[in-house]
Coordinates of C-alpha atoms and ligand atoms in Angstrom, one line a residue:
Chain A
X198 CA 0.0 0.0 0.0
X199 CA 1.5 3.5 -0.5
X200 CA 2.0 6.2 1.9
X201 CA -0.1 8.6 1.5
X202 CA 1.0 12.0 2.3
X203 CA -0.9 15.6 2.6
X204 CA -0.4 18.3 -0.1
X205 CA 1.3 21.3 0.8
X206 CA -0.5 25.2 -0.3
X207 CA 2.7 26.9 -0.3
X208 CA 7.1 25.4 -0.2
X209 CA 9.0 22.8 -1.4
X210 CA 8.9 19.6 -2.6
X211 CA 12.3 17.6 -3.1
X212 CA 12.3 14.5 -5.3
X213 CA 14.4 11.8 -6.5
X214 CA 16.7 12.0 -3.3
X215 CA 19.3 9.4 -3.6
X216 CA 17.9 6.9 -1.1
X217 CA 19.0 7.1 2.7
X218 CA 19.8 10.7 2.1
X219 CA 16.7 12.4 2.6
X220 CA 17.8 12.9 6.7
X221 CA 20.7 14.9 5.1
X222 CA 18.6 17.2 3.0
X223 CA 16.7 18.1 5.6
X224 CA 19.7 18.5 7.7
X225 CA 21.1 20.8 4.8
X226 CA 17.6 23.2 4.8
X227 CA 18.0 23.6 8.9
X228 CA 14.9 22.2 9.3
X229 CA 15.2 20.5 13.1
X230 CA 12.6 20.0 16.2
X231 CA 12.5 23.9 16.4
X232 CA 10.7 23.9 12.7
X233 CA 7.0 25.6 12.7
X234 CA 6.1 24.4 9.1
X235 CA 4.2 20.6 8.2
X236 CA 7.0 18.5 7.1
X237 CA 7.4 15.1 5.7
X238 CA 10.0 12.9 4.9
X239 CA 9.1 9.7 3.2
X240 CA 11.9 7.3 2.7
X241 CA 13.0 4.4 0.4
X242 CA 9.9 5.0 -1.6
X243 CA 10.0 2.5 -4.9
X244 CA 11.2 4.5 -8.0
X245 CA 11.2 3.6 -11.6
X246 CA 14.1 5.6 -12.9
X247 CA 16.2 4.9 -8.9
X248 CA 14.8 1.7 -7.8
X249 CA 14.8 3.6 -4.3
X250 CA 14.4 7.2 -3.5
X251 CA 13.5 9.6 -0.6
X252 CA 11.1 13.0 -1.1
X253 CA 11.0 15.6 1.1
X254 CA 8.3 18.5 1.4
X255 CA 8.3 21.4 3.4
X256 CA 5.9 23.8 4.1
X257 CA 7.0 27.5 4.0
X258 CA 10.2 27.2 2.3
X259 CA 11.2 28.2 -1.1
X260 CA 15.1 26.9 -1.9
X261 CA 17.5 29.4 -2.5
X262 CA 20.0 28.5 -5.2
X263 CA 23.3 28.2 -2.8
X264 CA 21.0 25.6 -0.9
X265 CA 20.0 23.8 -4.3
X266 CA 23.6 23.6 -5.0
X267 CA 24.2 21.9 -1.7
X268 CA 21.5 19.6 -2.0
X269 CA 22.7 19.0 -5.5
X270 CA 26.0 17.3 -3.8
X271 CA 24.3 15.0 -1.8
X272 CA 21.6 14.4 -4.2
X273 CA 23.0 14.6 -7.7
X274 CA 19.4 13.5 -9.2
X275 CA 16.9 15.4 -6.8
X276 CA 13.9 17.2 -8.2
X277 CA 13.0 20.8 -6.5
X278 CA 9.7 21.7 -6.5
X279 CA 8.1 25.1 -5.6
X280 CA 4.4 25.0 -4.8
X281 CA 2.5 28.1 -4.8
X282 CA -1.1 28.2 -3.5
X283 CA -1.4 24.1 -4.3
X284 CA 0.1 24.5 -7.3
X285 CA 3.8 23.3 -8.9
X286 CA 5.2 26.5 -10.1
X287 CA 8.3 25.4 -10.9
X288 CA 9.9 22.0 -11.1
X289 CA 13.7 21.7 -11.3
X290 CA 16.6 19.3 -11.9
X291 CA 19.2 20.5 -9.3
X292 CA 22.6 20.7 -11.3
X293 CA 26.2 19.7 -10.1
X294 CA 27.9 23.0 -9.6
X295 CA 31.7 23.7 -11.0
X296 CA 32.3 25.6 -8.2
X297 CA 30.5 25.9 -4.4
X298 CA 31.7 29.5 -3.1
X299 CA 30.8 29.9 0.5
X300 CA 28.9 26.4 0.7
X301 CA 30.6 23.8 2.5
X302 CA 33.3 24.7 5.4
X303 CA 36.4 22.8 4.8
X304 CA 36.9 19.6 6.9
X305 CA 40.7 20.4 6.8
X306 CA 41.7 22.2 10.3
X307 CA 44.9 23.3 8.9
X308 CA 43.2 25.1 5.7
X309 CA 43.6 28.9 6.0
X310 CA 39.5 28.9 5.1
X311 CA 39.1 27.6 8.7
X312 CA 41.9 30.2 10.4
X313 CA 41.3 33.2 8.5
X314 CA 37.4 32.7 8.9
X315 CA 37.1 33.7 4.5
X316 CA 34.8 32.4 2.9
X317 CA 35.3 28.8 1.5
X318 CA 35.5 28.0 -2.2
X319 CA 35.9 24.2 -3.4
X320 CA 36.2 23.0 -7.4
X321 CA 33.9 20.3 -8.7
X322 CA 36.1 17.6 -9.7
X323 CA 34.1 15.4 -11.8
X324 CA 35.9 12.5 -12.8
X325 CA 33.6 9.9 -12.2
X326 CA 29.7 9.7 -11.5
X327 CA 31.2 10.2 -7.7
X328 CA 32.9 13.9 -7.9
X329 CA 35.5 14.8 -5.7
X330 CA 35.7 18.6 -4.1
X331 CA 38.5 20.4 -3.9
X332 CA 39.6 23.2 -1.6
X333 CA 41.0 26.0 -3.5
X334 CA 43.0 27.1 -0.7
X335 CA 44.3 23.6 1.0
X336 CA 44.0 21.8 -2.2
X337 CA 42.6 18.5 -0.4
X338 CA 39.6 16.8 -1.9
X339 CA 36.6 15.7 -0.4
X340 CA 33.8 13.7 -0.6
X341 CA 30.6 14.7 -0.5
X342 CA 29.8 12.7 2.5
X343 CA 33.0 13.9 4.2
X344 CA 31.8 17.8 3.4
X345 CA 28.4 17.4 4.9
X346 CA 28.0 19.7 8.0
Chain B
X36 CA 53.6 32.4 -17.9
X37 CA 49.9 33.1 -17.6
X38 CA 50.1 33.2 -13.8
X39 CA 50.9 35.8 -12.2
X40 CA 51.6 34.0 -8.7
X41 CA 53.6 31.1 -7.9
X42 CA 51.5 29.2 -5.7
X43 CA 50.8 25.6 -6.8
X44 CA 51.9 23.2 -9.4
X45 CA 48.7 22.4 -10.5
X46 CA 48.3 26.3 -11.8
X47 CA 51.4 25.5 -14.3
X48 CA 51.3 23.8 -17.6
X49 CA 54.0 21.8 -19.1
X50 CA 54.6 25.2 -21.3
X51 CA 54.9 27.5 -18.0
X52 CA 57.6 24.8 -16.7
X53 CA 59.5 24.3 -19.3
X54 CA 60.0 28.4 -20.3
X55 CA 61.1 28.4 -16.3
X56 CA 63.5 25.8 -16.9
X57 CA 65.0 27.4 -19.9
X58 CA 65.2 30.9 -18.2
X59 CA 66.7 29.5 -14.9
X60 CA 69.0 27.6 -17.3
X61 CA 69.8 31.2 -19.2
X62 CA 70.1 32.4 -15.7
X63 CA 72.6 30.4 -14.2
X64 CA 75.4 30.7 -17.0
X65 CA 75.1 34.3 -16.1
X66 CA 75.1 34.1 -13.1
X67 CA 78.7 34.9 -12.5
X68 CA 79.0 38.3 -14.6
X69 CA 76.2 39.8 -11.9
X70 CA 72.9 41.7 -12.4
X71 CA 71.1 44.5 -12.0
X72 CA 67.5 43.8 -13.5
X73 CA 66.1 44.2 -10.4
X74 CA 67.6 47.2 -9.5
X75 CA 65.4 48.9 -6.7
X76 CA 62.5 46.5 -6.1
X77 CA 62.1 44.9 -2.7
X78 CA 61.1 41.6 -2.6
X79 CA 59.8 40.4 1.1
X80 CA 60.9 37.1 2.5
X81 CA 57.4 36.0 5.1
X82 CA 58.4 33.0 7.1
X83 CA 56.0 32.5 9.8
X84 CA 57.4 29.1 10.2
X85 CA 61.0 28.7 9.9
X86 CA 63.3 27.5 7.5
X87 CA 66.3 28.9 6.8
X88 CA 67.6 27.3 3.8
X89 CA 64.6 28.3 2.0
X90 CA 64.8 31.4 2.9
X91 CA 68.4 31.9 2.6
X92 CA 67.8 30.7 -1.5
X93 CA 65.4 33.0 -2.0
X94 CA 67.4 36.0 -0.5
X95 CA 70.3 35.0 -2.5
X96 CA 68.1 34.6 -5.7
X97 CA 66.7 38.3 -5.3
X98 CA 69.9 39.8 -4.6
X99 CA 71.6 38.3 -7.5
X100 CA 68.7 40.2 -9.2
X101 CA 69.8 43.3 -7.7
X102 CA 66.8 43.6 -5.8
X103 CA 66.7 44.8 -1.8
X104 CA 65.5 41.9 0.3
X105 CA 63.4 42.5 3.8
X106 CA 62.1 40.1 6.2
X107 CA 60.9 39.7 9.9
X108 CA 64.6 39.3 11.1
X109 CA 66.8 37.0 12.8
X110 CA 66.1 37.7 16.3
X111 CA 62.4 37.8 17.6
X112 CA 61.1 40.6 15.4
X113 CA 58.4 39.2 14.4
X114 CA 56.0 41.2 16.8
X115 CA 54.6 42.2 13.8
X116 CA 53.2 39.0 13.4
X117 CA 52.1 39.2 17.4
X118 CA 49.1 39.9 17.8
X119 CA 48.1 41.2 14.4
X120 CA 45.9 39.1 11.7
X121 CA 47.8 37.5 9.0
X122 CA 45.5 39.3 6.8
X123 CA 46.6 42.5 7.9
X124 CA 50.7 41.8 8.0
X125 CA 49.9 40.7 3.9
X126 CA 48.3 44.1 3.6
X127 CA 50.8 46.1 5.5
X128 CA 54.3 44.1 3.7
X129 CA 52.7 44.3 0.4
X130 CA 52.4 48.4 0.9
X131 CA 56.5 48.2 1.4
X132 CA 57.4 45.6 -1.3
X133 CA 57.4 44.5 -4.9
X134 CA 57.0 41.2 -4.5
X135 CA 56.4 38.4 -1.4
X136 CA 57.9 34.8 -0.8
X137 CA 55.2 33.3 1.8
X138 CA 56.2 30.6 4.2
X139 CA 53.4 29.2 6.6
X140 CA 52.3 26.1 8.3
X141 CA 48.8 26.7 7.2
X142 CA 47.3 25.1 4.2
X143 CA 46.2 27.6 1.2
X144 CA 47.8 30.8 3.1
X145 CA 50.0 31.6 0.5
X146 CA 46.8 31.0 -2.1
X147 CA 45.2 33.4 0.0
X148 CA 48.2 36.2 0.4
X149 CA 47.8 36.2 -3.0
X150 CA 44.3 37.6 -3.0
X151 CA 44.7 39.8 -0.9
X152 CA 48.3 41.1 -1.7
X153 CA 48.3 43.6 -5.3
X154 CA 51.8 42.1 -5.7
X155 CA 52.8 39.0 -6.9
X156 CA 53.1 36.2 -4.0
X157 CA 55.0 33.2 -4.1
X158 CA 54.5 29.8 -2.1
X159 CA 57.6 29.0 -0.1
X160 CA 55.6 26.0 1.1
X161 CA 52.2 25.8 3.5
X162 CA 52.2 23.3 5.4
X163 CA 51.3 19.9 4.0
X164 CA 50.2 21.2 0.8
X165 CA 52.6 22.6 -1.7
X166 CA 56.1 23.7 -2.3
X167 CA 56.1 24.8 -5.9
X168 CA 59.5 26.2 -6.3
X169 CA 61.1 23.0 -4.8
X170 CA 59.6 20.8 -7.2
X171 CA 61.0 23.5 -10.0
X172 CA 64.6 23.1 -8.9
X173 CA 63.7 19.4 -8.7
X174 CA 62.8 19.3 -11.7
X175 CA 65.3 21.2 -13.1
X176 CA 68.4 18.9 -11.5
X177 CA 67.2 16.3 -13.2
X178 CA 66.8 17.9 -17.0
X179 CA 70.5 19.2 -16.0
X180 CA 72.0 16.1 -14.9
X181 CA 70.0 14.0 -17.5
X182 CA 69.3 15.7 -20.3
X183 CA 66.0 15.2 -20.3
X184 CA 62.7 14.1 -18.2
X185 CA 60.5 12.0 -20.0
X186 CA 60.7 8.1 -20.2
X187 CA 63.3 8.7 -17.3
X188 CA 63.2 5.6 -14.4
X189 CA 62.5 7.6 -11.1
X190 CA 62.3 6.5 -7.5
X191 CA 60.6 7.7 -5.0
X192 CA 61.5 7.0 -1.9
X193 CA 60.7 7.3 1.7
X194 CA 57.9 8.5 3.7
X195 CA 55.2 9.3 0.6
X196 CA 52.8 10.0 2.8
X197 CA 53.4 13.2 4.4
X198 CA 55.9 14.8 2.2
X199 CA 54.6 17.4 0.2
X200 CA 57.8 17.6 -1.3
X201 CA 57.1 13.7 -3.2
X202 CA 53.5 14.3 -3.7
X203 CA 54.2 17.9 -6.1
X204 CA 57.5 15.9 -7.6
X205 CA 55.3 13.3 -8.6
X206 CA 53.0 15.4 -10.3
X207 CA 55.6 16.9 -12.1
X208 CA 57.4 14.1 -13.1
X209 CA 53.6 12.4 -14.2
X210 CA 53.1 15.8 -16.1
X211 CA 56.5 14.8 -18.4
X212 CA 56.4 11.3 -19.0
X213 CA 58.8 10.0 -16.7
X214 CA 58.0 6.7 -15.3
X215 CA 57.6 7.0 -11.7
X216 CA 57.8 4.4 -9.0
X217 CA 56.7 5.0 -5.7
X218 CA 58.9 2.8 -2.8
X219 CA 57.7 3.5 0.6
X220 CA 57.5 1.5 4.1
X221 CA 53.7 0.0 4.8
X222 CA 51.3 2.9 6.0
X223 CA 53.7 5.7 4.6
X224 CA 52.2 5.2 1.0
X225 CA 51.4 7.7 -1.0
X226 CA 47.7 9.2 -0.7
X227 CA 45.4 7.7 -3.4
X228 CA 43.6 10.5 -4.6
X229 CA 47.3 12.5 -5.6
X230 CA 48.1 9.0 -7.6
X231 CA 45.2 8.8 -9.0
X232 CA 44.8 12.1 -10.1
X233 CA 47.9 11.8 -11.8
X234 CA 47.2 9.4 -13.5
X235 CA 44.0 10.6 -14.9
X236 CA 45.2 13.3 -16.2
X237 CA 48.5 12.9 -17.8
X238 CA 47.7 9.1 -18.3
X239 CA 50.7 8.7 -15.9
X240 CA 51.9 5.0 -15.3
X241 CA 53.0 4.9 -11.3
X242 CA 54.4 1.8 -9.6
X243 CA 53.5 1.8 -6.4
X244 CA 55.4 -0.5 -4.4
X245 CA 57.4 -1.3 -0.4
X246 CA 60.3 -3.1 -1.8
X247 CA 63.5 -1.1 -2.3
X248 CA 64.8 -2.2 -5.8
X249 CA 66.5 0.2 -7.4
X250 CA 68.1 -1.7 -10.4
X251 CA 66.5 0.0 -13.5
X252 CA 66.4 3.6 -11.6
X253 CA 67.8 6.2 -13.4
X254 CA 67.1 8.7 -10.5
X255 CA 66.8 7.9 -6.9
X256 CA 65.0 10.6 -5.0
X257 CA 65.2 10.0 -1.0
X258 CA 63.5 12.0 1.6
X259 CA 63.2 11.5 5.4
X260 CA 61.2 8.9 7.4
X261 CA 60.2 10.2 10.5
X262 CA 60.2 8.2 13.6
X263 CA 57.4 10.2 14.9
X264 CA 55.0 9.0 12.1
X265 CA 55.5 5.2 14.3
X266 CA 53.8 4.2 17.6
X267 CA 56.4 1.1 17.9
X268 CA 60.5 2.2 18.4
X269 CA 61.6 -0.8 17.7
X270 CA 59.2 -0.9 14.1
X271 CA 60.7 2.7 13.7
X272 CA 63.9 1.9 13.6
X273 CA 63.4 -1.3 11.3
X274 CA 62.4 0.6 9.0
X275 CA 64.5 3.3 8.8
X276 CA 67.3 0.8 8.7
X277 CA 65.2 -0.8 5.5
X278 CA 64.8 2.0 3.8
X279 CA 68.1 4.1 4.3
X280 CA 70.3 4.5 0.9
X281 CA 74.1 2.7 1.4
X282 CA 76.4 1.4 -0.7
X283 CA 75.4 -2.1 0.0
X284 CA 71.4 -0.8 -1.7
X285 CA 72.9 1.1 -4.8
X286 CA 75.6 -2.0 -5.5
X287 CA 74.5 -3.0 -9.3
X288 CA 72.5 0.0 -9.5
X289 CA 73.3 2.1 -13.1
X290 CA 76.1 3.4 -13.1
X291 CA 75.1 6.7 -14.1
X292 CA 72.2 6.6 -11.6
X293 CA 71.8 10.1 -9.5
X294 CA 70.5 10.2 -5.6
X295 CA 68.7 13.7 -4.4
X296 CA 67.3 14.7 -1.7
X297 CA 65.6 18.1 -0.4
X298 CA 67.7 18.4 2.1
X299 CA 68.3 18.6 5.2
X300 CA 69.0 14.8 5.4
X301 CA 69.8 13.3 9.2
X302 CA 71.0 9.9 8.4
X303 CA 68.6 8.2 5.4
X304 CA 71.6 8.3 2.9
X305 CA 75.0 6.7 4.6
X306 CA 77.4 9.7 4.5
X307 CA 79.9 7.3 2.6
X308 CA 77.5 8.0 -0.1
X309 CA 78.2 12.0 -0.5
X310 CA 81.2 11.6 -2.2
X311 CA 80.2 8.9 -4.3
X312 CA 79.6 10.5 -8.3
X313 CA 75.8 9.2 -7.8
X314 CA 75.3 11.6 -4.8
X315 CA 73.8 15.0 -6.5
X316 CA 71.7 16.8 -3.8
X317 CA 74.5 19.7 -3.2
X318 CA 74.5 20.4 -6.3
X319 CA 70.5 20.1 -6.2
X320 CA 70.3 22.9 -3.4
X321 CA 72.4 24.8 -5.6
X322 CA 70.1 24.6 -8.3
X323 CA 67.1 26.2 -6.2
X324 CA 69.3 30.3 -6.8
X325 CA 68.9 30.2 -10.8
X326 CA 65.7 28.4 -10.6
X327 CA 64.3 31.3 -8.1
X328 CA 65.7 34.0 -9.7
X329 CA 64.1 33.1 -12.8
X330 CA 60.4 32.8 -11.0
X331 CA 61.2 36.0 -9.6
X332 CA 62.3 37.9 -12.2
X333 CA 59.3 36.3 -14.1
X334 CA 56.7 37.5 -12.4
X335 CA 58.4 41.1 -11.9
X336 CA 58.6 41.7 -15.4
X337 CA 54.6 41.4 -15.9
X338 CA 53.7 44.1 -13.1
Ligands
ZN627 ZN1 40.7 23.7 2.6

């Protein structure tokens, strides 16, 4: 049986999340126990294009496009919807960035990004379906898992 | 050179490098007769972390240019540093200088002088990242002794791990064909991503290995094993022992076969070996004035 879950008037819906990630979107938007808004977060939901996805909606929250970018890391396939009054005003493919400026801190304690307090700036490396980030200043690469806050 | 700092080798193509080499090469036949090209620029020698060979090269390479050299000074002067931002020393030096050699222990702050200085910086290493003007004169020793780089057999060896030194020589060498092989003890291997990186995008072949066989090497290049990077004395010292260069390791080695090392070395190369004809690294160290002066005099001529 599916799970039914309640239309949202006005936010986001975020679609095709790589399965088990969906915890980390939300974890990306700020969205914790402290959250007014009607949120759901169904997981491991059957997908014909995935096999397995997660979707996330939020009420009251339109995605800005440094978040997008963010969520396009840890979900290079997710959809972003923006409802409007019950309607889908706009439905997006996030896209892999080239470059995330002032995204992700840098996991390196020695980087001069973390001791100078300026703001970060990491190349897209992408190489292989998994890209690699790379820390202008320190030059170390990361993972998208290992950048996640 | 389409840069107009020297921070990291992975700004330089093969074309930047190899108009460096020849210049430095220009340089050093000259070198005798004196210069004046630089005549009154100051150049600014920053080490917030010490090293005094470094710095001594690149105070030697700017006043064979001519140029006036400053720096913190020998004793404790560095107040300025006391205290006051990094940001703000940058700002201040780069109101009093023409150019700025940048020595730090943190990673990127020679990428980030260079931002916010108007003049041209260069790295003189940060921390475990890069040391772009050591893997120049590196570079440059071995097109000197050997004629040439590519399809060259060199070894690596030692601690690959934590030397930034190996991991920007490697790229280098991957960058010019040479065929590289990487000998270091267990858990001192070089990190993945750099090999594989390399190999990616110059199609490099690396041989990664933890046996010392150095039969086929055309160009041994040693560097230091800590014992600090071991938990066990005892496994410390093994290795050490294993992986130090003597005449007992190079015997049926090619004859023409050259050792270097970036220097300082404590005792990873028996000292029977420096006056052997393979032993090159003097002459390596040497090779970092000509090589300097011609990044300096480089990036000067653009501003
Ligand atoms: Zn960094």
């Amino acid at each position: 049986m599916p799970l039914s879950v309640e239309k949202i008037e006005d936010g986001s819906v975020i679609d095709h999340i790589t399965a088990g990630h969906g915890l980390h979107v939300l974890a990306i938007l700020k969205i914790d126990e402290k959250y007014a808004g009607r949120v759901a977060l169904v997981m491991n939901v059957p997908s014909k294009t995935m096999g397995k996805k997660d979707i996330v909606k939020i009420e009251g929250k339109i995605i800005d496009e440094k978040t997008a970018d963010k969520i396009a890391v840890i979900a290079p396939h997710a959809t972003l919807n923006i409802i409007k009054k019950g309607e889908v005003t706009s439905k997006n493919q996030v896209e892999m960035p080239s470059k995330l400026v002032g995204v992700f801190k840098c996991p390196n304690p020695k980087c001069v990004t973390t001791t100078e307090k300026i703001e970060t700036d990491f190349e897209v490396e992408k190489r292989s379906e998994n890209p690699n980030m790379r820390c202008a200043y320190c030059e170390r690469t990361f993972t998208p898992e290992e950048l996640r806050e | 050179m389409k840069v107009g700092d020297f921070i990291s080798v992975r700004d330089l193509e093969k074309n930047d490098i190899d108009f460096l080499l020849d210049k430095a090469e220009a340089t050093e036949k000259k070198m005798a007769e004196g210069c004046s090209e630089l005549d009154g620029k100051v150049v600014a020698t920053l080490f917030f972390e010490p090293s005094t060979r470094t710095r001594l090269s690149f105070q030697t390479a700017a006043q064979r240019l001519g140029a006036k050299v400053i720096d913190f000074g020998s004793t404790s002067g560095t107040s300025m540093v006391k205290g006051e931002t990094f940001t703000d020393t940058i700002k201040i030096v780069d109101g009093y200088a023409d150019l700025l050699v940048i020595r730090h222990s943190v990673e990127g702050a020679a990428r980030y002088a260079a931002k916010v200085a108007e003049h041209p910086v260069i790295n003189a290493g940060d921390g475990g990242n890069q040391h772009p003007t050591q893997m120049m004169l590196d570079l440059y020793t071995i097109r000197k002794l050997k004629k040439k780089i590519d399809g060259l057999n060199v070894c690596l060896v030692g601690d690959l791990k934590y030397g930034r030194v190996m991991r920007s020589l490697m790229y280098g060498l991957a960058m010019y064909k040479a065929n590289v092989t990487l000998i270091s003890p267990k858990g001192l291997e070089m990190d993945v991503e750099a090999v594989k990186e390399v190999k990616q995008k110059f199609n490099a072949e690396i041989i990664e290995t933890n046996e010392m066989n150095l039969r086929d090497a055309d160009v041994l290049y040693v560097c230091r094993i800590q014992k600090e990077r071991f938990t066990d004395v005892y496994e410390a010292e093994r290795v050490q022992k294993e992986f130090r260069v003597t005449k007992e390791q190079i015997d049926g080695c090619k004859k023409d076969m050259v050792i270097l090392h970036p220097l300082p070395k404590i005792d990873e190369i028996d000292l029977a070996i420096d006056k052997s004809p393979h032993a090159k690294y003097f002459e390596q160290a040497k090779n970092g004035v000509p090589v300097r002066m011609a990044i300096i005099s480089e990036l000067l001529k653009k501003k």
